[in-house]
Amino acid sequence: MPSACPVGGGRVDYRLRHGSYPAPRTQSRKNAEELRDWVRRHGDARQKEAVGRVRRIIRAGDGESGDAYVSTDINGGTTPVRDPLATAGAVAEAFAAWKGAEQGRVAVYDVFGNPMITARAF
C-alpha cells in the first residue's frame, strides 16, 4: 500500500510541523541554569524563590524573539508551593526580565505538563 506522504514513510518531519527541531535536553537544562544564575544576581526575592522551581527552558524561534516553554516542578516538587499561580507568574516575569526582548511569549508548565501561564508577552 503506498504511503500518504512520499517522503518519510508517511510521517511528517517534526521540523516541518513546528519550524525547528526541539532543543536537546542538555541545552534546555543549561537554559534553566542560566536563568537561575541571572535571577540570583538581578532578581527580587519572589523571583529568586520561584526560579528555583525551573527545570528546563525550551526556546522556539530565533535569537531573542520567539516562544519559550518553561518546565517547572510546581505542583509536584519536593516542597509544596503555597500559591502555584503566583509562583508561575514570578517565573514568567523573571524570564521576561532576563531576556529583555521586545517580542515573544513565555509559557510556564507545572510538573505534570499542565499550563500555568500561557502566552505571557515579553
mmCIF file with all atom_site columns, N, CA, C and O in Angstrom, residues 15-52:
data_model
loop_
_atom_site.group_PDB
_atom_site.id
_atom_site.type_symbol
_atom_site.label_atom_id
_atom_site.label_alt_id
_atom_site.label_comp_id
_atom_site.label_asym_id
_atom_site.label_entity_id
_atom_site.label_seq_id
_atom_site.pdbx_PDB_ins_code
_atom_site.Cartn_x
_atom_site.Cartn_y
_atom_site.Cartn_z
_atom_site.occupancy
_atom_site.B_iso_or_equiv
_atom_site.pdbx_formal_charge
_atom_site.auth_seq_id
_atom_site.auth_comp_id
_atom_site.auth_asym_id
_atom_site.auth_atom_id
_atom_site.pdbx_PDB_model_num
ATOM 1   N N  . ARG A 1 15 ? 10.343 19.038 12.171 1.00 0.00 ? 15 ARG A N  1
ATOM 2   C CA . ARG A 1 15 ? 10.779 20.384 11.801 1.00 0.00 ? 15 ARG A CA 1
ATOM 3   C C  . ARG A 1 15 ? 9.765  21.048 10.878 1.00 0.00 ? 15 ARG A C  1
ATOM 4   O O  . ARG A 1 15 ? 9.521  22.247 10.976 1.00 0.00 ? 15 ARG A O  1
ATOM 5   N N  . LEU A 1 16 ? 9.144  20.289 9.979  1.00 0.00 ? 16 LEU A N  1
ATOM 6   C CA . LEU A 1 16 ? 8.155  20.857 9.073  1.00 0.00 ? 16 LEU A CA 1
ATOM 7   C C  . LEU A 1 16 ? 6.893  21.292 9.813  1.00 0.00 ? 16 LEU A C  1
ATOM 8   O O  . LEU A 1 16 ? 6.271  22.280 9.463  1.00 0.00 ? 16 LEU A O  1
ATOM 9   N N  . ARG A 1 17 ? 6.535  20.555 10.835 1.00 0.00 ? 17 ARG A N  1
ATOM 10  C CA . ARG A 1 17 ? 5.330  20.896 11.597 1.00 0.00 ? 17 ARG A CA 1
ATOM 11  C C  . ARG A 1 17 ? 5.553  22.034 12.580 1.00 0.00 ? 17 ARG A C  1
ATOM 12  O O  . ARG A 1 17 ? 4.649  22.816 12.837 1.00 0.00 ? 17 ARG A O  1
ATOM 13  N N  . HIS A 1 18 ? 6.753  22.128 13.170 1.00 0.00 ? 18 HIS A N  1
ATOM 14  C CA . HIS A 1 18 ? 6.985  23.071 14.256 1.00 0.00 ? 18 HIS A CA 1
ATOM 15  C C  . HIS A 1 18 ? 7.989  24.169 13.930 1.00 0.00 ? 18 HIS A C  1
ATOM 16  O O  . HIS A 1 18 ? 8.250  25.026 14.769 1.00 0.00 ? 18 HIS A O  1
ATOM 17  N N  . GLY A 1 19 ? 8.590  24.136 12.767 1.00 0.00 ? 19 GLY A N  1
ATOM 18  C CA . GLY A 1 19 ? 9.516  25.196 12.379 1.00 0.00 ? 19 GLY A CA 1
ATOM 19  C C  . GLY A 1 19 ? 10.964 24.935 12.732 1.00 0.00 ? 19 GLY A C  1
ATOM 20  O O  . GLY A 1 19 ? 11.854 25.531 12.162 1.00 0.00 ? 19 GLY A O  1
ATOM 21  N N  . SER A 1 20 ? 11.224 24.084 13.693 1.00 0.00 ? 20 SER A N  1
ATOM 22  C CA . SER A 1 20 ? 12.598 23.735 14.062 1.00 0.00 ? 20 SER A CA 1
ATOM 23  C C  . SER A 1 20 ? 12.559 22.475 14.912 1.00 0.00 ? 20 SER A C  1
ATOM 24  O O  . SER A 1 20 ? 11.511 22.056 15.371 1.00 0.00 ? 20 SER A O  1
ATOM 25  N N  . TYR A 1 21 ? 13.710 21.880 15.108 1.00 0.00 ? 21 TYR A N  1
ATOM 26  C CA . TYR A 1 21 ? 13.789 20.726 15.990 1.00 0.00 ? 21 TYR A CA 1
ATOM 27  C C  . TYR A 1 21 ? 13.797 21.199 17.435 1.00 0.00 ? 21 TYR A C  1
ATOM 28  O O  . TYR A 1 21 ? 14.265 22.296 17.733 1.00 0.00 ? 21 TYR A O  1
ATOM 29  N N  . PRO A 1 22 ? 13.295 20.390 18.366 1.00 0.00 ? 22 PRO A N  1
ATOM 30  C CA . PRO A 1 22 ? 13.325 20.800 19.775 1.00 0.00 ? 22 PRO A CA 1
ATOM 31  C C  . PRO A 1 22 ? 14.763 20.880 20.287 1.00 0.00 ? 22 PRO A C  1
ATOM 32  O O  . PRO A 1 22 ? 15.652 20.212 19.773 1.00 0.00 ? 22 PRO A O  1
ATOM 33  N N  . ALA A 1 23 ? 14.958 21.714 21.288 1.00 0.00 ? 23 ALA A N  1
ATOM 34  C CA . ALA A 1 23 ? 16.290 21.840 21.895 1.00 0.00 ? 23 ALA A CA 1
ATOM 35  C C  . ALA A 1 23 ? 16.651 20.527 22.582 1.00 0.00 ? 23 ALA A C  1
ATOM 36  O O  . ALA A 1 23 ? 15.800 19.889 23.196 1.00 0.00 ? 23 ALA A O  1
ATOM 37  N N  . PRO A 1 24 ? 17.898 20.113 22.483 1.00 0.00 ? 24 PRO A N  1
ATOM 38  C CA . PRO A 1 24 ? 18.304 18.906 23.211 1.00 0.00 ? 24 PRO A CA 1
ATOM 39  C C  . PRO A 1 24 ? 18.118 19.110 24.715 1.00 0.00 ? 24 PRO A C  1
ATOM 40  O O  . PRO A 1 24 ? 18.149 20.232 25.214 1.00 0.00 ? 24 PRO A O  1
ATOM 41  N N  . ARG A 1 25 ? 17.955 18.018 25.443 1.00 0.00 ? 25 ARG A N  1
ATOM 42  C CA . ARG A 1 25 ? 17.728 18.110 26.886 1.00 0.00 ? 25 ARG A CA 1
ATOM 43  C C  . ARG A 1 25 ? 18.848 18.863 27.590 1.00 0.00 ? 25 ARG A C  1
ATOM 44  O O  . ARG A 1 25 ? 18.596 19.629 28.492 1.00 0.00 ? 25 ARG A O  1
ATOM 45  N N  . THR A 1 26 ? 20.068 18.642 27.167 1.00 0.00 ? 26 THR A N  1
ATOM 46  C CA . THR A 1 26 ? 21.168 19.325 27.842 1.00 0.00 ? 26 THR A CA 1
ATOM 47  C C  . THR A 1 26 ? 21.076 20.830 27.640 1.00 0.00 ? 26 THR A C  1
ATOM 48  O O  . THR A 1 26 ? 21.353 21.587 28.559 1.00 0.00 ? 26 THR A O  1
ATOM 49  N N  . GLN A 1 27 ? 20.670 21.281 26.463 1.00 0.00 ? 27 GLN A N  1
ATOM 50  C CA . GLN A 1 27 ? 20.529 22.714 26.215 1.00 0.00 ? 27 GLN A CA 1
ATOM 51  C C  . GLN A 1 27 ? 19.379 23.290 27.033 1.00 0.00 ? 27 GLN A C  1
ATOM 52  O O  . GLN A 1 27 ? 19.497 24.385 27.576 1.00 0.00 ? 27 GLN A O  1
ATOM 53  N N  . SER A 1 28 ? 18.274 22.569 27.158 1.00 0.00 ? 28 SER A N  1
ATOM 54  C CA . SER A 1 28 ? 17.139 23.079 27.920 1.00 0.00 ? 28 SER A CA 1
ATOM 55  C C  . SER A 1 28 ? 17.492 23.207 29.403 1.00 0.00 ? 28 SER A C  1
ATOM 56  O O  . SER A 1 28 ? 17.062 24.146 30.066 1.00 0.00 ? 28 SER A O  1
ATOM 57  N N  . ARG A 1 29 ? 18.298 22.285 29.902 1.00 0.00 ? 29 ARG A N  1
ATOM 58  C CA . ARG A 1 29 ? 18.745 22.385 31.301 1.00 0.00 ? 29 ARG A CA 1
ATOM 59  C C  . ARG A 1 29 ? 19.750 23.523 31.466 1.00 0.00 ? 29 ARG A C  1
ATOM 60  O O  . ARG A 1 29 ? 19.753 24.216 32.483 1.00 0.00 ? 29 ARG A O  1
ATOM 61  N N  . LYS A 1 30 ? 20.602 23.712 30.484 1.00 0.00 ? 30 LYS A N  1
ATOM 62  C CA . LYS A 1 30 ? 21.563 24.815 30.515 1.00 0.00 ? 30 LYS A CA 1
ATOM 63  C C  . LYS A 1 30 ? 20.825 26.152 30.508 1.00 0.00 ? 30 LYS A C  1
ATOM 64  O O  . LYS A 1 30 ? 21.186 27.069 31.249 1.00 0.00 ? 30 LYS A O  1
ATOM 65  N N  . ASN A 1 31 ? 19.780 26.270 29.689 1.00 0.00 ? 31 ASN A N  1
ATOM 66  C CA . ASN A 1 31 ? 18.974 27.494 29.664 1.00 0.00 ? 31 ASN A CA 1
ATOM 67  C C  . ASN A 1 31 ? 18.379 27.774 31.042 1.00 0.00 ? 31 ASN A C  1
ATOM 68  O O  . ASN A 1 31 ? 18.370 28.916 31.508 1.00 0.00 ? 31 ASN A O  1
ATOM 69  N N  . ALA A 1 32 ? 17.882 26.728 31.706 1.00 0.00 ? 32 ALA A N  1
ATOM 70  C CA . ALA A 1 32 ? 17.294 26.887 33.037 1.00 0.00 ? 32 ALA A CA 1
ATOM 71  C C  . ALA A 1 32 ? 18.351 27.358 34.035 1.00 0.00 ? 32 ALA A C  1
ATOM 72  O O  . ALA A 1 32 ? 18.084 28.245 34.861 1.00 0.00 ? 32 ALA A O  1
ATOM 73  N N  . GLU A 1 33 ? 19.541 26.792 33.963 1.00 0.00 ? 33 GLU A N  1
ATOM 74  C CA . GLU A 1 33 ? 20.625 27.197 34.871 1.00 0.00 ? 33 GLU A CA 1
ATOM 75  C C  . GLU A 1 33 ? 21.029 28.650 34.617 1.00 0.00 ? 33 GLU A C  1
ATOM 76  O O  . GLU A 1 33 ? 21.282 29.402 35.566 1.00 0.00 ? 33 GLU A O  1
ATOM 77  N N  . GLU A 1 34 ? 21.070 29.060 33.359 1.00 0.00 ? 34 GLU A N  1
ATOM 78  C CA . GLU A 1 34 ? 21.409 30.452 33.034 1.00 0.00 ? 34 GLU A CA 1
ATOM 79  C C  . GLU A 1 34 ? 20.373 31.413 33.602 1.00 0.00 ? 34 GLU A C  1
ATOM 80  O O  . GLU A 1 34 ? 20.724 32.473 34.127 1.00 0.00 ? 34 GLU A O  1
ATOM 81  N N  . LEU A 1 35 ? 19.086 31.052 33.521 1.00 0.00 ? 35 LEU A N  1
ATOM 82  C CA . LEU A 1 35 ? 18.036 31.891 34.109 1.00 0.00 ? 35 LEU A CA 1
ATOM 83  C C  . LEU A 1 35 ? 18.219 31.975 35.621 1.00 0.00 ? 35 LEU A C  1
ATOM 84  O O  . LEU A 1 35 ? 18.181 33.066 36.196 1.00 0.00 ? 35 LEU A O  1
ATOM 85  N N  . ARG A 1 36 ? 18.429 30.832 36.280 1.00 0.00 ? 36 ARG A N  1
ATOM 86  C CA . ARG A 1 36 ? 18.599 30.841 37.739 1.00 0.00 ? 36 ARG A CA 1
ATOM 87  C C  . ARG A 1 36 ? 19.798 31.698 38.136 1.00 0.00 ? 36 ARG A C  1
ATOM 88  O O  . ARG A 1 36 ? 19.720 32.477 39.097 1.00 0.00 ? 36 ARG A O  1
ATOM 89  N N  . ASP A 1 37 ? 20.908 31.587 37.412 1.00 0.00 ? 37 ASP A N  1
ATOM 90  C CA . ASP A 1 37 ? 22.093 32.402 37.713 1.00 0.00 ? 37 ASP A CA 1
ATOM 91  C C  . ASP A 1 37 ? 21.803 33.888 37.562 1.00 0.00 ? 37 ASP A C  1
ATOM 92  O O  . ASP A 1 37 ? 22.200 34.703 38.401 1.00 0.00 ? 37 ASP A O  1
ATOM 93  N N  . TRP A 1 38 ? 21.103 34.258 36.492 1.00 0.00 ? 38 TRP A N  1
ATOM 94  C CA . TRP A 1 38 ? 20.794 35.668 36.251 1.00 0.00 ? 38 TRP A CA 1
ATOM 95  C C  . TRP A 1 38 ? 19.892 36.207 37.367 1.00 0.00 ? 38 TRP A C  1
ATOM 96  O O  . TRP A 1 38 ? 20.122 37.305 37.879 1.00 0.00 ? 38 TRP A O  1
ATOM 97  N N  . VAL A 1 39 ? 18.891 35.428 37.746 1.00 0.00 ? 39 VAL A N  1
ATOM 98  C CA . VAL A 1 39 ? 17.956 35.885 38.784 1.00 0.00 ? 39 VAL A CA 1
ATOM 99  C C  . VAL A 1 39 ? 18.657 35.986 40.136 1.00 0.00 ? 39 VAL A C  1
ATOM 100 O O  . VAL A 1 39 ? 18.370 36.891 40.917 1.00 0.00 ? 39 VAL A O  1
ATOM 101 N N  . ARG A 1 40 ? 19.611 35.091 40.414 1.00 0.00 ? 40 ARG A N  1
ATOM 102 C CA . ARG A 1 40 ? 20.374 35.210 41.672 1.00 0.00 ? 40 ARG A CA 1
ATOM 103 C C  . ARG A 1 40 ? 21.066 36.564 41.768 1.00 0.00 ? 40 ARG A C  1
ATOM 104 O O  . ARG A 1 40 ? 21.193 37.123 42.844 1.00 0.00 ? 40 ARG A O  1
ATOM 105 N N  . ARG A 1 41 ? 21.535 37.076 40.645 1.00 0.00 ? 41 ARG A N  1
ATOM 106 C CA . ARG A 1 41 ? 22.245 38.358 40.630 1.00 0.00 ? 41 ARG A CA 1
ATOM 107 C C  . ARG A 1 41 ? 21.323 39.568 40.506 1.00 0.00 ? 41 ARG A C  1
ATOM 108 O O  . ARG A 1 41 ? 21.618 40.626 41.047 1.00 0.00 ? 41 ARG A O  1
ATOM 109 N N  . HIS A 1 42 ? 20.195 39.427 39.783 1.00 0.00 ? 42 HIS A N  1
ATOM 110 C CA . HIS A 1 42 ? 19.390 40.601 39.437 1.00 0.00 ? 42 HIS A CA 1
ATOM 111 C C  . HIS A 1 42 ? 17.937 40.554 39.900 1.00 0.00 ? 42 HIS A C  1
ATOM 112 O O  . HIS A 1 42 ? 17.262 41.589 39.855 1.00 0.00 ? 42 HIS A O  1
ATOM 113 N N  . GLY A 1 43 ? 17.429 39.421 40.300 1.00 0.00 ? 43 GLY A N  1
ATOM 114 C CA . GLY A 1 43 ? 16.010 39.288 40.608 1.00 0.00 ? 43 GLY A CA 1
ATOM 115 C C  . GLY A 1 43 ? 15.652 39.710 42.017 1.00 0.00 ? 43 GLY A C  1
ATOM 116 O O  . GLY A 1 43 ? 16.508 39.881 42.881 1.00 0.00 ? 43 GLY A O  1
ATOM 117 N N  . ASP A 1 44 ? 14.351 39.858 42.242 1.00 0.00 ? 44 ASP A N  1
ATOM 118 C CA . ASP A 1 44 ? 13.875 40.160 43.592 1.00 0.00 ? 44 ASP A CA 1
ATOM 119 C C  . ASP A 1 44 ? 13.664 38.837 44.350 1.00 0.00 ? 44 ASP A C  1
ATOM 120 O O  . ASP A 1 44 ? 13.819 37.759 43.791 1.00 0.00 ? 44 ASP A O  1
ATOM 121 N N  . ALA A 1 45 ? 13.323 38.935 45.611 1.00 0.00 ? 45 ALA A N  1
ATOM 122 C CA . ALA A 1 45 ? 13.207 37.746 46.463 1.00 0.00 ? 45 ALA A CA 1
ATOM 123 C C  . ALA A 1 45 ? 12.159 36.767 45.947 1.00 0.00 ? 45 ALA A C  1
ATOM 124 O O  . ALA A 1 45 ? 12.363 35.548 45.964 1.00 0.00 ? 45 ALA A O  1
ATOM 125 N N  . ARG A 1 46 ? 11.048 37.285 45.472 1.00 0.00 ? 46 ARG A N  1
ATOM 126 C CA . ARG A 1 46 ? 9.969  36.438 44.957 1.00 0.00 ? 46 ARG A CA 1
ATOM 127 C C  . ARG A 1 46 ? 10.430 35.658 43.720 1.00 0.00 ? 46 ARG A C  1
ATOM 128 O O  . ARG A 1 46 ? 10.178 34.464 43.591 1.00 0.00 ? 46 ARG A O  1
ATOM 129 N N  . GLN A 1 47 ? 11.144 36.337 42.817 1.00 0.00 ? 47 GLN A N  1
ATOM 130 C CA . GLN A 1 47 ? 11.656 35.679 41.614 1.00 0.00 ? 47 GLN A CA 1
ATOM 131 C C  . GLN A 1 47 ? 12.721 34.640 41.965 1.00 0.00 ? 47 GLN A C  1
ATOM 132 O O  . GLN A 1 47 ? 12.755 33.566 41.379 1.00 0.00 ? 47 GLN A O  1
ATOM 133 N N  . LYS A 1 48 ? 13.586 34.969 42.920 1.00 0.00 ? 48 LYS A N  1
ATOM 134 C CA . LYS A 1 48 ? 14.632 34.029 43.324 1.00 0.00 ? 48 LYS A CA 1
ATOM 135 C C  . LYS A 1 48 ? 14.038 32.724 43.837 1.00 0.00 ? 48 LYS A C  1
ATOM 136 O O  . LYS A 1 48 ? 14.522 31.637 43.526 1.00 0.00 ? 48 LYS A O  1
ATOM 137 N N  . GLU A 1 49 ? 13.000 32.830 44.642 1.00 0.00 ? 49 GLU A N  1
ATOM 138 C CA . GLU A 1 49 ? 12.351 31.629 45.158 1.00 0.00 ? 49 GLU A CA 1
ATOM 139 C C  . GLU A 1 49 ? 11.658 30.861 44.031 1.00 0.00 ? 49 GLU A C  1
ATOM 140 O O  . GLU A 1 49 ? 11.755 29.634 43.947 1.00 0.00 ? 49 GLU A O  1
ATOM 141 N N  . ALA A 1 50 ? 10.999 31.576 43.142 1.00 0.00 ? 50 ALA A N  1
ATOM 142 C CA . ALA A 1 50 ? 10.231 30.933 42.068 1.00 0.00 ? 50 ALA A CA 1
ATOM 143 C C  . ALA A 1 50 ? 11.117 30.217 41.060 1.00 0.00 ? 50 ALA A C  1
ATOM 144 O O  . ALA A 1 50 ? 10.810 29.101 40.639 1.00 0.00 ? 50 ALA A O  1
ATOM 145 N N  . VAL A 1 51 ? 12.230 30.820 40.641 1.00 0.00 ? 51 VAL A N  1
ATOM 146 C CA . VAL A 1 51 ? 13.048 30.191 39.595 1.00 0.00 ? 51 VAL A CA 1
ATOM 147 C C  . VAL A 1 51 ? 13.786 28.957 40.102 1.00 0.00 ? 51 VAL A C  1
ATOM 148 O O  . VAL A 1 51 ? 14.287 28.180 39.295 1.00 0.00 ? 51 VAL A O  1
ATOM 149 N N  . GLY A 1 52 ? 13.809 28.755 41.395 1.00 0.00 ? 52 GLY A N  1
ATOM 150 C CA . GLY A 1 52 ? 14.345 27.503 41.916 1.00 0.00 ? 52 GLY A CA 1
ATOM 151 C C  . GLY A 1 52 ? 13.509 26.307 41.468 1.00 0.00 ? 52 GLY A C  1
ATOM 152 O O  . GLY A 1 52 ? 13.961 25.168 41.508 1.00 0.00 ? 52 GLY A O  1
#
